[in-house]
Amino acid sequence: MTGDPTMRDVFFEECEDLIAALTEGLTAMRDGRTDSETVNAVFRAVHSVKGAAGAFALDDLVGFAHTFETVLDHVRSQRLALDDRILHVLQRSGDVLADLIDTAREDLPTNQAQVDPVMADLQSFLGDAPADAEDFVFEALTLAFDAPDDATSTYVVTFAPSAAFYTSGNDPVLIIAALQALGPTRVSVDTSRLPTSLEELHWQDGLLSWRVEIDGLGSDLPILEVFEFVDDLCALQVSLRSADTDIPDPPQAGTTAAATADDVVDTPSVDPQPDTGDQKARSAQDRGGSRAATSLRVDPERIDRLINAVGELIINQSVISQRLQQANLPNAAELFADLDDYKLLAREIQEGVMAIRAQPVKPLFQRMLRIAREAADATGKLVELITEGDATEVDKTVVERLADPLTHMIRNAIDHGIEPPDNRAAAGKNRQGKLRLAARQRSGSIVIEIADDGAGLNRPKIREIAVSKGLVAEDAQLSETEIDHLLFAPGFSTAKEVTNLSGRGVGMDVVKTAITALGGRVAITSQFGQGTTFSITLPLTLAVMDGMIINLGGQTMVVPISSILETVRPKAADLSQIGLNNTLLRIRGEYVPIIDLAERMGQSATPREMTDRVLLLIQTDSVPQCALAVDDIFDQRQVVVKSMQGNYGEISGISGATILGDGKIALIIDPEAVAQGNTAYAATNSQNGRDVSYVAAC
Amino acid sequence: MVTRILAIDDSRTIRSLLTQTLQNAGFEVSTAVDGVDGIEKFRHEDADLVITDVNMPNKDGFEVIADIRGGTRNRTVPVLVLTTESGAALKERARKAGATGWIVKPFDDEALVAVIRRLTGAA
């Protein structure tokens, strides 16, 4: 039952769903919903894990699930009254079960130190009765037989089925066939008890008995196996024939059957369950509670292929559009109207396909409940995690890749943000801290907020740490935002900060990196004494983005519109030269460094005059404003993002590539990386305090 | 003739395992995700044998058997109960509900196939 490795994947994938259902049920129970349906759902989730885990010989998992399930069964049957302690143990058991699944998945040894105490707690609810008293009772068959002396004995089997034998789906012919498969047989039937009148006869009455002689068997075990399910449904005798053994009389069948012919004869013509539309609708409703019946499971690879195909469709659409324009056809108005329809349809298909990949953040948020609980336990703080916008849908990849950063941010908020209960009381706050995890959609982006009502960021201290770590110069002029973003600087997390919660080898810089990799940004707002809010803004999808098509020294490239604040055609008066190579743009009284994108991309010489170029004002979270100088702007349109990492590795300043309407390939610029490269350069070449702060903030 | 088996289990893993095992053995398999779905499918497919889990949402395995045995169509079909439980209590309940036989999870591929062959007469 375990041969195929992909079966394991199916199992672990199902486990994810089961653990989600378990977590949801346990949370509902904690919140006071202890109706039988909720408890049943929890029970079933654990039961299913146990049932399927057995197939893969995951004994530790099966053993734990079994005890867990038994306790839940006692709760379900009200042999155990729910109280806070039981609820707490059930929650922890859910956590342990999830961990056991994880370790099984990774083929790691079970962490007994973690499992044993919870197991002991569970067992304490079950009293003295061992959890598996009911299980694994071996049933001895009470059939007397003589041990055969050699392998050529002849066994005599007589069996007389009772009525129940027939009604439970058995057929004497099949039994005899199975016996015949064991060796040479002689079969006879005893019809002596058949009534003489046909009217009194019914096939269902156990009136017949059979006698089967089987040669060449070494033991009666194969025979008993044939009767495995029916030994109580027929009078059965198995005996070893020796020359001087009397052949026993055929046993008499029980004659309990009282069914009449009318209700047994197969009468499909009066099937009381005709297939009507009504009924179908009703049974579909009945099944409302079952998820599997209402959703479809598809291999993600198929969806990715579809997304790719849709991407090609959009490219194809712009190719056609461009060709038509070049063709200069007469009376092309209608053609272009049709083309617009095509464009709309393509866009609609694209959105539809994207929607398939979209997943609610709920499972992710549910995992965070556990993270928060553990973090609160570990730090001795009282924390309530409130989730909002569970139903918000995000691209599957985004959901998956958000798990680690969110985990770290939740831990961080509890570890560093929320104060110990006594300190909170002293500050006039509720002893229990509040942590809010909210997701919502906002104009083409997803915003996820992690807000605590803790102490807020201690900016002087952050600054002090950053200076002591050499991340910023002592005399650097830093804005509040810049100080806040120091949290994300690599190397900011220090040993001094490591509590029993942190010290997992992840700093906030990793959070930042993960979110940036998803094309997202993190913003921090904090009020000292009031709390801190981290806002993560993510694109709805990773596959398509709005881009500005630019010309760079004759090459067409794409800059993501999301990072462009505005475009400017500079006047000579607004440009000032600093040193040999650095130019500043004055805009609304501020000076912004200009980065020559062509130069950064390794293009050589004969640059156009700056006044003849276009400047793209860029702002990202980690880098203050700067302006990218490009030659021309061609267009603004949706582009399909193709990763180049697989073929070319990571290229600084390039985030991917796309195919344009004319079939040409254009590189997509990563403005943040470009700006960071520039500031790092500037920091080593200038004494400008502001520049130094850029490096720290990157 | 191909032997058709209807497998009812709310666990996707068990359904996949059953499907794989039974198809490899040359049976034709259809699956249902719970008791209600199972009965629905049973009424529209001519199964030669039904395998059902016990603990399922909406309708448990014993209710499934009661429905099959209480109906008119194909009511004497062999029904195998697939369960993690074992022992006398289960046997008693399965017997009472009208089950033909029972297989304890985790099941052994060969034993399962052998039992099905025996109960259906499939080659």
Short mmCIF file of C-alpha atoms in Angstrom, two decimals, chain A residues 1-2 4 6-7 10-11 13-14 17 43-44 47-48 50-52 54-56 69 76 134-137 139 166-170 174 178 203 225-233 263-264 266-267 270-273 275 280 283 286-287 289-290 292-293 297, chain B residues 10-17 20-21 33-34 36-37 40 43-44 53 55-58 69 71-80 83-91 95 98-109 115 117-122:
data_model
loop_
_atom_site.label_atom_id
_atom_site.label_comp_id
_atom_site.label_asym_id
_atom_site.label_seq_id
_atom_site.Cartn_x
_atom_site.Cartn_y
_atom_site.Cartn_z
CA MET A 1 0.00 0.00 0.00
CA THR A 2 3.05 2.23 0.16
CA ASP A 4 4.83 4.84 -4.84
CA THR A 6 4.11 10.19 -5.12
CA MET A 7 1.60 8.58 -2.76
CA VAL A 10 -0.50 12.94 -1.75
CA PHE A 11 -0.53 11.98 1.90
CA GLU A 13 -0.52 17.30 0.94
CA GLU A 14 -3.69 15.93 2.45
CA ASP A 17 -5.53 20.24 4.71
CA PHE A 43 -11.84 14.07 15.60
CA ARG A 44 -12.15 13.18 11.95
CA HIS A 47 -8.55 10.07 12.59
CA SER A 48 -7.79 10.57 8.92
CA LYS A 50 -3.90 8.23 11.68
CA GLY A 51 -5.61 6.10 9.06
CA ALA A 52 -3.46 7.27 6.18
CA GLY A 54 -0.51 3.77 8.90
CA ALA A 55 -0.11 3.12 5.21
CA PHE A 56 3.38 4.58 5.32
CA GLU A 69 -8.04 10.63 18.75
CA ARG A 76 -17.11 13.75 21.75
CA GLU A 134 -10.10 -1.95 22.15
CA ASP A 135 -7.58 -2.33 19.41
CA PHE A 136 -5.45 -5.11 18.20
CA VAL A 137 -7.48 -7.78 19.89
CA GLU A 139 -9.50 -13.09 17.49
CA TYR A 166 -26.73 -14.32 1.34
CA THR A 167 -27.91 -10.89 2.38
CA SER A 168 -24.46 -9.64 3.24
CA GLY A 169 -23.14 -9.97 -0.26
CA ASN A 170 -21.73 -13.50 -0.16
CA LEU A 174 -17.47 -17.88 -4.96
CA ALA A 178 -11.93 -20.07 -3.76
CA TRP A 203 -33.25 -18.91 -2.45
CA GLU A 225 -8.96 -17.78 5.24
CA VAL A 226 -11.64 -18.41 2.63
CA PHE A 227 -14.22 -18.37 5.40
CA GLU A 228 -12.61 -15.30 7.00
CA PHE A 229 -15.73 -13.16 6.82
CA VAL A 230 -18.40 -15.81 6.96
CA ASP A 231 -17.41 -18.15 9.76
CA ASP A 232 -20.32 -16.82 11.78
CA LEU A 233 -22.70 -16.82 8.82
CA ASP A 263 -39.03 -7.60 -1.18
CA VAL A 264 -36.03 -9.45 -2.41
CA ASP A 266 -34.43 -7.31 -7.94
CA THR A 267 -36.91 -4.85 -9.45
CA VAL A 270 -39.69 0.28 -9.57
CA ASP A 271 -36.50 1.81 -8.29
CA PRO A 272 -37.72 4.20 -5.60
CA GLN A 273 -34.78 6.51 -6.27
CA ASP A 275 -32.69 10.03 -11.05
CA LYS A 280 -29.44 15.62 -7.64
CA SER A 283 -27.82 15.56 -2.68
CA ASP A 286 -26.33 17.49 1.41
CA ARG A 287 -22.77 17.36 0.45
CA GLY A 289 -20.09 20.25 4.12
CA SER A 290 -17.66 18.21 2.13
CA ALA A 292 -13.62 17.57 -1.74
CA ALA A 293 -16.92 17.47 -3.57
CA ARG A 297 -7.53 19.54 -7.37
CA ASP B 10 -12.95 10.75 2.89
CA SER B 11 -9.17 10.54 2.90
CA ARG B 12 -7.61 11.56 -0.38
CA THR B 13 -4.54 9.53 0.45
CA ILE B 14 -6.48 6.34 1.05
CA ARG B 15 -8.52 6.94 -2.10
CA SER B 16 -5.37 7.33 -4.15
CA LEU B 17 -3.77 4.29 -2.58
CA GLN B 20 -3.54 2.65 -7.50
CA THR B 21 -3.56 -0.78 -5.88
CA VAL B 33 -15.52 11.25 -0.97
CA ASP B 34 -18.09 10.50 1.69
CA VAL B 36 -23.60 10.61 0.61
CA ASP B 37 -21.42 10.80 -2.46
CA GLU B 40 -25.15 8.61 -5.06
CA ARG B 43 -27.04 4.18 -7.47
CA HIS B 44 -25.67 5.20 -10.83
CA ASP B 53 -14.41 3.68 5.18
CA ASN B 55 -15.69 7.26 9.90
CA MET B 56 -16.75 9.82 7.30
CA PRO B 57 -18.58 13.12 7.23
CA ASN B 58 -22.22 13.31 6.14
CA ARG B 69 -28.79 -3.41 1.76
CA GLY B 71 -32.37 -0.53 -1.39
CA THR B 72 -33.43 -2.61 -4.31
CA ARG B 73 -30.67 -2.06 -6.77
CA ASN B 74 -27.67 -4.35 -6.51
CA ARG B 75 -28.45 -4.87 -2.83
CA THR B 76 -26.40 -8.03 -2.40
CA VAL B 77 -23.18 -6.48 -3.66
CA PRO B 78 -20.20 -7.46 -1.54
CA VAL B 79 -19.21 -4.58 0.74
CA LEU B 80 -15.80 -4.42 2.38
CA THR B 83 -11.15 0.81 8.94
CA THR B 84 -8.42 1.50 11.43
CA GLU B 85 -10.39 -0.21 14.13
CA SER B 86 -10.19 -3.89 14.70
CA GLY B 87 -11.49 -6.37 17.14
CA ALA B 88 -14.74 -7.89 18.15
CA ALA B 89 -16.74 -4.69 18.52
CA LEU B 90 -16.05 -3.63 14.97
CA LYS B 91 -16.77 -7.03 13.58
CA ARG B 95 -21.78 -7.71 10.64
CA GLY B 98 -24.55 -6.17 6.60
CA ALA B 99 -20.92 -5.88 5.61
CA THR B 100 -19.45 -8.73 3.65
CA GLY B 101 -15.98 -8.36 5.06
CA TRP B 102 -13.53 -5.96 6.63
CA ILE B 103 -10.02 -4.85 5.97
CA VAL B 104 -7.96 -3.13 8.62
CA LYS B 105 -5.95 -0.09 7.62
CA PRO B 106 -3.11 -0.06 6.81
CA PHE B 107 -4.05 -2.69 4.31
CA ASP B 108 -1.76 -5.11 2.59
CA ASP B 109 -2.06 -4.78 -1.19
CA VAL B 115 -10.06 -10.78 -0.73
CA ARG B 117 -11.00 -11.67 -6.02
CA ARG B 118 -12.53 -14.10 -3.58
CA LEU B 119 -15.61 -11.99 -2.98
CA THR B 120 -16.23 -11.17 -6.62
CA GLY B 121 -14.94 -14.27 -8.33
CA ALA B 122 -12.71 -12.07 -10.44
#
